[in-house]
mmCIF file of C-alpha atoms in Angstrom:
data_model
loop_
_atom_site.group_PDB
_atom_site.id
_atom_site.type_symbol
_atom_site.label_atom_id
_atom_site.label_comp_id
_atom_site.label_asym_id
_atom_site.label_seq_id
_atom_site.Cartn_x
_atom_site.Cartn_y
_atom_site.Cartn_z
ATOM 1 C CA UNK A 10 -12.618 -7.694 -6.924
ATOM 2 C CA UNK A 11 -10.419 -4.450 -6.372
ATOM 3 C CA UNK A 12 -12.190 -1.315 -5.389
ATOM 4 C CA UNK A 13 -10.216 0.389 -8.246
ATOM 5 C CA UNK A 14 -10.476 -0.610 -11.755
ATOM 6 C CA UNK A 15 -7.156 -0.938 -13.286
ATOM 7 C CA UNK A 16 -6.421 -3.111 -17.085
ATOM 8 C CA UNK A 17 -4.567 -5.792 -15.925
ATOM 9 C CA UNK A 18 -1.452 -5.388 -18.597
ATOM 10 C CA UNK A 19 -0.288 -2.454 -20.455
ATOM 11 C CA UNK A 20 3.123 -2.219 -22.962
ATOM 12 C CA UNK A 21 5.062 0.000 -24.954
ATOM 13 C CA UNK A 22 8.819 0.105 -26.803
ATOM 14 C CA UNK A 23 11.325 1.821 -25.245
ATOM 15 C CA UNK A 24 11.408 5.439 -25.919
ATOM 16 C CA UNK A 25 7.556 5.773 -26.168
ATOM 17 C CA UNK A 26 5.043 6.600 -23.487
ATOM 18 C CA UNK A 27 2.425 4.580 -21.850
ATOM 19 C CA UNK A 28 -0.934 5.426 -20.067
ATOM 20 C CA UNK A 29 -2.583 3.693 -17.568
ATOM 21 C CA UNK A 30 -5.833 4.266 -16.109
ATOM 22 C CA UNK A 31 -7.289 3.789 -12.931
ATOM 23 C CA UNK A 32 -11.126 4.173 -12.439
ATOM 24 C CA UNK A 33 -13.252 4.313 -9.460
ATOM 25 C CA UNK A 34 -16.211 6.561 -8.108
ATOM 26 C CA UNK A 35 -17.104 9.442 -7.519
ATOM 27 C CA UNK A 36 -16.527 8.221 -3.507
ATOM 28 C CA UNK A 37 -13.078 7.848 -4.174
ATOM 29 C CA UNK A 38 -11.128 9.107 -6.883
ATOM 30 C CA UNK A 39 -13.467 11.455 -8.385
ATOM 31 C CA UNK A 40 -13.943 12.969 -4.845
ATOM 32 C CA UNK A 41 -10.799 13.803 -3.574
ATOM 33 C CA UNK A 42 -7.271 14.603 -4.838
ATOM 34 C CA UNK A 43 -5.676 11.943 -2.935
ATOM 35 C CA UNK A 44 -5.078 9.480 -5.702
ATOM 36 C CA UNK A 45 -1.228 8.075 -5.544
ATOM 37 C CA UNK A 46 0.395 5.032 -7.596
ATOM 38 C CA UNK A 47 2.974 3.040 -6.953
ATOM 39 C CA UNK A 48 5.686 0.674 -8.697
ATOM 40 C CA UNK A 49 6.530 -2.523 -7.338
ATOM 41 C CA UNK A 50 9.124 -4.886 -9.011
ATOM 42 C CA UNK A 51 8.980 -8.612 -8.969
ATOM 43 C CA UNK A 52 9.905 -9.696 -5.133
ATOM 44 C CA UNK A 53 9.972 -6.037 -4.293
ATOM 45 C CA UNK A 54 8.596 -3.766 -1.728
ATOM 46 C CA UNK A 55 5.911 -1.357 -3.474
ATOM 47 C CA UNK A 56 7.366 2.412 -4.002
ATOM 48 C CA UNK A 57 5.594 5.439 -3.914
ATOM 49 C CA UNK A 58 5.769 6.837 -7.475
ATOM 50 C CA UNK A 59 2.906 9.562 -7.454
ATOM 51 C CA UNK A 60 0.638 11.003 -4.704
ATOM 52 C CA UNK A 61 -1.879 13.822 -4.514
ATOM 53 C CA UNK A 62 -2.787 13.072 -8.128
ATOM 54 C CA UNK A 63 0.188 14.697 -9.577
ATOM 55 C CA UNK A 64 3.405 15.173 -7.066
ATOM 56 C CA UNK A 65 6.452 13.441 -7.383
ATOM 57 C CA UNK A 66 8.685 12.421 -4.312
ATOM 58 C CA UNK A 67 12.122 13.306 -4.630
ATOM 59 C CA UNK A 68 13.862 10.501 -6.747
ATOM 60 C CA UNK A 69 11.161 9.659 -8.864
ATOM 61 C CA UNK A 70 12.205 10.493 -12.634
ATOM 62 C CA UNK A 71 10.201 13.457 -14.195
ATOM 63 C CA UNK A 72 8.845 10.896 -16.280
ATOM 64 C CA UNK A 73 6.572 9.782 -14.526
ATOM 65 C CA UNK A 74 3.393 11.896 -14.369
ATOM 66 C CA UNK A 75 -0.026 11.393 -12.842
ATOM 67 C CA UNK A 76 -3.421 13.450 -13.795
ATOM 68 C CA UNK A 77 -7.271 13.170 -12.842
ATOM 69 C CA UNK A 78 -10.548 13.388 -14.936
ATOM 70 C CA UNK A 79 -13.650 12.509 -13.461
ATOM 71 C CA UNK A 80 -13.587 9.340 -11.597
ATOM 72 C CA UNK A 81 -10.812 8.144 -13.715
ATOM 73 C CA UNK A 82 -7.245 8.731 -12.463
ATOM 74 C CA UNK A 83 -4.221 8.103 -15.180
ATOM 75 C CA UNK A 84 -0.387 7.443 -14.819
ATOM 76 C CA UNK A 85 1.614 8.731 -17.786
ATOM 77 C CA UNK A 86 5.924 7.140 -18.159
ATOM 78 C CA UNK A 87 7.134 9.129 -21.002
ATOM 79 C CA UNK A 88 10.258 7.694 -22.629
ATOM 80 C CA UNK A 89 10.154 4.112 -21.434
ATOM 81 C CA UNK A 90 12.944 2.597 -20.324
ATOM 82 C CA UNK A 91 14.022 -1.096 -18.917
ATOM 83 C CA UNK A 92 13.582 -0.626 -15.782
ATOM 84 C CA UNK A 93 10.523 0.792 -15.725
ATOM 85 C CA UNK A 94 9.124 -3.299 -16.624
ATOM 86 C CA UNK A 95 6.842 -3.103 -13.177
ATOM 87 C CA UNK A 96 2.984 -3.786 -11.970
ATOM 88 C CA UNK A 97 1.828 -0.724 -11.215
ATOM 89 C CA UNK A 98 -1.195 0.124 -8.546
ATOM 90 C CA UNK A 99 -3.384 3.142 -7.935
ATOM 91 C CA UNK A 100 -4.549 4.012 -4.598
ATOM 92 C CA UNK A 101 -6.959 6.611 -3.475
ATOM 93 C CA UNK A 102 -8.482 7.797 -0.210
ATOM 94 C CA UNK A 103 -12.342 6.508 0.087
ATOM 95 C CA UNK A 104 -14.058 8.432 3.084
ATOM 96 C CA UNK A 105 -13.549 7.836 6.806
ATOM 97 C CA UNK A 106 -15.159 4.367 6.814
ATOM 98 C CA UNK A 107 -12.394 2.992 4.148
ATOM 99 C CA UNK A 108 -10.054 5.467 3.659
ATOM 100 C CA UNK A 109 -7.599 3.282 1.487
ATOM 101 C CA UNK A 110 -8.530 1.344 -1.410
ATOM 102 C CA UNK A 111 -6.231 -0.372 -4.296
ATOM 103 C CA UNK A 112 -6.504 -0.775 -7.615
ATOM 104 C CA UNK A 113 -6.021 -4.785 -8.822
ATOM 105 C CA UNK A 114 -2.797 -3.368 -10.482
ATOM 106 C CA UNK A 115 -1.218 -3.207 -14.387
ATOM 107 C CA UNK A 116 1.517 -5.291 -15.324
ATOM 108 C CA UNK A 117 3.931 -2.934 -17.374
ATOM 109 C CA UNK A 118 6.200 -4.763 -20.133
ATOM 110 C CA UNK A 119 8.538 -2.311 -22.190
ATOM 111 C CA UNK A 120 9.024 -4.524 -25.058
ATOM 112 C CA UNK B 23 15.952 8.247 7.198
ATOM 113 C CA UNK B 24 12.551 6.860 8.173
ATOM 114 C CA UNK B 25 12.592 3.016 8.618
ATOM 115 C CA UNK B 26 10.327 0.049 8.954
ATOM 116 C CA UNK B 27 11.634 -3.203 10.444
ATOM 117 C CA UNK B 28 9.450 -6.172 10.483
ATOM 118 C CA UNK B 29 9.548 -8.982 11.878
ATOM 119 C CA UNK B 30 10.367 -12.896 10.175
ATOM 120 C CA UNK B 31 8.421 -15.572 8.281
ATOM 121 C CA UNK B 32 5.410 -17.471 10.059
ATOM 122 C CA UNK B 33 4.239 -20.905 9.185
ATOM 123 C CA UNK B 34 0.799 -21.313 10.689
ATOM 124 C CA UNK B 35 -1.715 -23.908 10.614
ATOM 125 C CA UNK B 36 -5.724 -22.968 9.475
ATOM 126 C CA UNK B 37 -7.617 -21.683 12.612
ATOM 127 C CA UNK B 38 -4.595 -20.331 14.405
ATOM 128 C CA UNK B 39 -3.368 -16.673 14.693
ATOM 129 C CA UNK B 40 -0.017 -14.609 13.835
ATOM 130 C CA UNK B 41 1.053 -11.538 15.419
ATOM 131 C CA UNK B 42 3.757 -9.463 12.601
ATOM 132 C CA UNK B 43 5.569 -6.840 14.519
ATOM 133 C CA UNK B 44 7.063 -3.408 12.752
ATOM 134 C CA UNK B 45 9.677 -1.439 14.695
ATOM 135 C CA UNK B 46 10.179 2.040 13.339
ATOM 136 C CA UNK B 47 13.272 4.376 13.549
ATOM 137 C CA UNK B 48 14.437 7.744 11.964
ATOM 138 C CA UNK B 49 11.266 9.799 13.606
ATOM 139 C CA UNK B 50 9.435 10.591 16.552
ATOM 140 C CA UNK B 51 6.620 7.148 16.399
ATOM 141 C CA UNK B 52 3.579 8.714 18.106
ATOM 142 C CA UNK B 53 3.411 11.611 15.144
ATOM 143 C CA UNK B 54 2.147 9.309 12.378
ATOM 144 C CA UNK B 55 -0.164 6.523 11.745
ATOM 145 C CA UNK B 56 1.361 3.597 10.804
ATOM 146 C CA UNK B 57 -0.785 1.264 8.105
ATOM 147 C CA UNK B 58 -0.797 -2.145 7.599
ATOM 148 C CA UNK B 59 -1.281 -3.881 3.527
ATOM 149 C CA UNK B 60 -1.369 -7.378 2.702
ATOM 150 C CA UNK B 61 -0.138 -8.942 -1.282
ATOM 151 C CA UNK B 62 -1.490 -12.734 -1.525
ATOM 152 C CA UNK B 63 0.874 -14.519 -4.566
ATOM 153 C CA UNK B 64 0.944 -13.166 -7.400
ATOM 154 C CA UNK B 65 -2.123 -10.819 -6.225
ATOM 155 C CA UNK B 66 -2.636 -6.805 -5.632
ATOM 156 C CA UNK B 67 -2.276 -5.062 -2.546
ATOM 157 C CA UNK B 68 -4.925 -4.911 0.113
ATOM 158 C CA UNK B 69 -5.514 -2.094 2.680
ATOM 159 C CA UNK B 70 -6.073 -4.090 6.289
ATOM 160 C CA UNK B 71 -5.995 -0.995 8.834
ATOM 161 C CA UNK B 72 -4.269 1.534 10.575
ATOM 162 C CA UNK B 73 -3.585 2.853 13.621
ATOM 163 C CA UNK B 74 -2.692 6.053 15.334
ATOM 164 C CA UNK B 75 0.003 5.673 17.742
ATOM 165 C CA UNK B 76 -0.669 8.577 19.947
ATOM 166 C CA UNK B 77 -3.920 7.967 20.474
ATOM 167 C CA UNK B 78 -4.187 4.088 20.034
ATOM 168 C CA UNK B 79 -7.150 4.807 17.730
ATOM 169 C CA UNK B 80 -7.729 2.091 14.803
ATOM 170 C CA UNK B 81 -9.843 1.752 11.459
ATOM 171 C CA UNK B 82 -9.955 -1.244 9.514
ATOM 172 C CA UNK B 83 -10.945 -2.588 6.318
ATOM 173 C CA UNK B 84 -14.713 -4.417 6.915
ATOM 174 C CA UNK B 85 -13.394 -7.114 5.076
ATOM 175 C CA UNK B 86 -10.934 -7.766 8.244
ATOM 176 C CA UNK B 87 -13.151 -5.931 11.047
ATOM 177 C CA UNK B 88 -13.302 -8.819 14.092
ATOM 178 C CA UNK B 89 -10.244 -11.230 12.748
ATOM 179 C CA UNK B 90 -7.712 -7.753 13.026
ATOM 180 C CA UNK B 91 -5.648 -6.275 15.672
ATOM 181 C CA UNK B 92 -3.476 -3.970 15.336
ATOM 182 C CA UNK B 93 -1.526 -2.364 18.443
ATOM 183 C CA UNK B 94 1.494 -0.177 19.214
ATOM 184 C CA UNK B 95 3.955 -0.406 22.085
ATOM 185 C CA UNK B 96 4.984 3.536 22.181
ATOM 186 C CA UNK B 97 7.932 2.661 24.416
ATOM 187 C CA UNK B 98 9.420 -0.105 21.867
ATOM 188 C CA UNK B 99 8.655 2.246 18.635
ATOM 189 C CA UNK B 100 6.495 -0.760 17.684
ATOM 190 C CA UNK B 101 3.503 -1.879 16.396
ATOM 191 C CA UNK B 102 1.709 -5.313 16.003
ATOM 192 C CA UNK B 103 -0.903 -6.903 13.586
ATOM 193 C CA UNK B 104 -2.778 -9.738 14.536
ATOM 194 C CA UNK B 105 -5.089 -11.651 12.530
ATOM 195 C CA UNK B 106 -6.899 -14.353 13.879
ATOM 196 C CA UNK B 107 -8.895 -17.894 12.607
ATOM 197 C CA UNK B 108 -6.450 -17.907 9.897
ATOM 198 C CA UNK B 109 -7.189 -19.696 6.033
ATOM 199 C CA UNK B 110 -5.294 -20.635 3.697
ATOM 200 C CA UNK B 111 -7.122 -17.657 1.468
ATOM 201 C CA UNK B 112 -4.626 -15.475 4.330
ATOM 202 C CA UNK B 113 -1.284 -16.822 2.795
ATOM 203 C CA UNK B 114 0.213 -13.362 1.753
ATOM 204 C CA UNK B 115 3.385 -11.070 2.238
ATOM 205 C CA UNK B 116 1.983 -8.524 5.095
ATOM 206 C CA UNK B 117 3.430 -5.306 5.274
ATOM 207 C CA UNK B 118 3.761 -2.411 7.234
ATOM 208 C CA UNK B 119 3.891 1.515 5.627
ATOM 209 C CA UNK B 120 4.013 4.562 7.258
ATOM 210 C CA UNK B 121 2.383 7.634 5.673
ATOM 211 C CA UNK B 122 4.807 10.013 3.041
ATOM 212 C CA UNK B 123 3.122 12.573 4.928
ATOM 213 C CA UNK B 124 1.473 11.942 8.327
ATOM 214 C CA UNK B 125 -1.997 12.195 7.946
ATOM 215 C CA UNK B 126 -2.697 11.414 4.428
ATOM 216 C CA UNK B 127 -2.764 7.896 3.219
ATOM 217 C CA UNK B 128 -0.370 7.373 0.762
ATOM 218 C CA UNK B 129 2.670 5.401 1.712
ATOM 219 C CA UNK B 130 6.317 5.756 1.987
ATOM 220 C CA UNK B 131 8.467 3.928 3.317
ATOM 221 C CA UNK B 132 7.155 0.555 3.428
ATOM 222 C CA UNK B 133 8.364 -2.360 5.575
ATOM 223 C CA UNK B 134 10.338 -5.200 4.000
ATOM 224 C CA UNK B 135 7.193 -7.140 4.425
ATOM 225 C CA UNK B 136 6.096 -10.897 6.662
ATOM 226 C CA UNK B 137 5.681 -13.692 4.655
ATOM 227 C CA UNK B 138 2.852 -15.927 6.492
ATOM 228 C CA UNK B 139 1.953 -19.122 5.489
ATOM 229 C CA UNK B 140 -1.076 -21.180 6.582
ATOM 230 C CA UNK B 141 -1.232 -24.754 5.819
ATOM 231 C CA UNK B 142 -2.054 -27.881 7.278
#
């Protein structure tokens, strides 16, 4: 069982947006802003898509947004397209002791 | 750029250990912590450790604390993860990540990734 609590599918059509949550505690994501996600295609090597709840690396398309409420941390693709078909997985820091868990990750399907 | 290189596939029989190597270029290695995460088939990722090259300092995940090793050679830009009495529950793609920005745990780049096997 995954430290983070992610729902294990999520879809949209292209053009539309898609939300997906992440939830943990208030030891982890509700206690610091160092919640990041990241996109991994089938055979792929994950890719940072959001960190420090909201930041983008360079190359990631503005439509990909990240926010926090609470213990519950949310990834927002506006304007689905293709390629963004992915699983998706939250991360946050969780003290000293475990400073990195994972969410169980959300299989994205743009239909 | 910043780049991981790992090294290739294991095939390893239950009980035994594997060491996966990750040689970094494109920075100076002792100025960032260098992680290792593990992806079972068809399963999520899974935070093993880390370890601070400068210092040789390590934290790992309690679910891996006593079967987990994880060393640097400073000279060779390098650093290992061993995990011993392996299962066939250890069967995963291991992979090494270096920090986006050195000292806070999310990750970027990422290593190609190990495949290790464990069967009988």
């Amino acid at each position: 069982q995954s430290a983070l609590t992610q729902p294990p599918s999520a879809s949209g059509s292209p053009g539309q947006s898609v939300v997906i949550s992440c939830t943990g505690t208030s030891s982890d994501v509700g206690g610091y802003n160092y919640v990041s996600w990241y996109q991994q295609h089938p055979g792929k090597v994950p890719k940072l898509t959001i960190y420090e709840v909201t930041k983008r690396p360079s190359g990631v398309p503005d439509r990909f947004s990240g926010s926090k409420s609470g213990n519950t941390a949310s990834l927002t693709v506006s304007g689905l397209q293709p390629e963004d078909e992915a699983d998706y997985y939250c991360s946050s820091y969780a003290g000293d002791n475990n400073p990195v868990v994972f969410g169980g990750g959300t299989k994205l399907t743009v239909l | 750029q910043v780049q991981l290189v790992q090294s290739g596939a294991e095939v390893k029989t239950p009980g035994a250990s594997v060491t996966v190597s990750c040689k970094a270029s494109g920075y100076r290695f002792t100025t960032c912590a260098i992680h290792w995460v593990r992806q079972a088939p068809g399963q999520g990722l899974e935070w093993m450790g880390w370890i601070n090259p400068a210092k040789g300092y390590t934290k790992y995940s309690q679910k891996f604390q006593g079967r987990v090793t994880i060393t640097t050679d400073t000279s060779a830009s390098t650093a290992y993860m061993e995990l011993s009495s392996l299962r066939s529950e250890d069967t995963a793609v291991y992979y090494c990540a270096r920090p986006y920005t050195c000292g806070i745990d999310w990750f970027d780049p990422w290593g190609p990734g190990t495949l290790v096997t464990v069967s009988s």
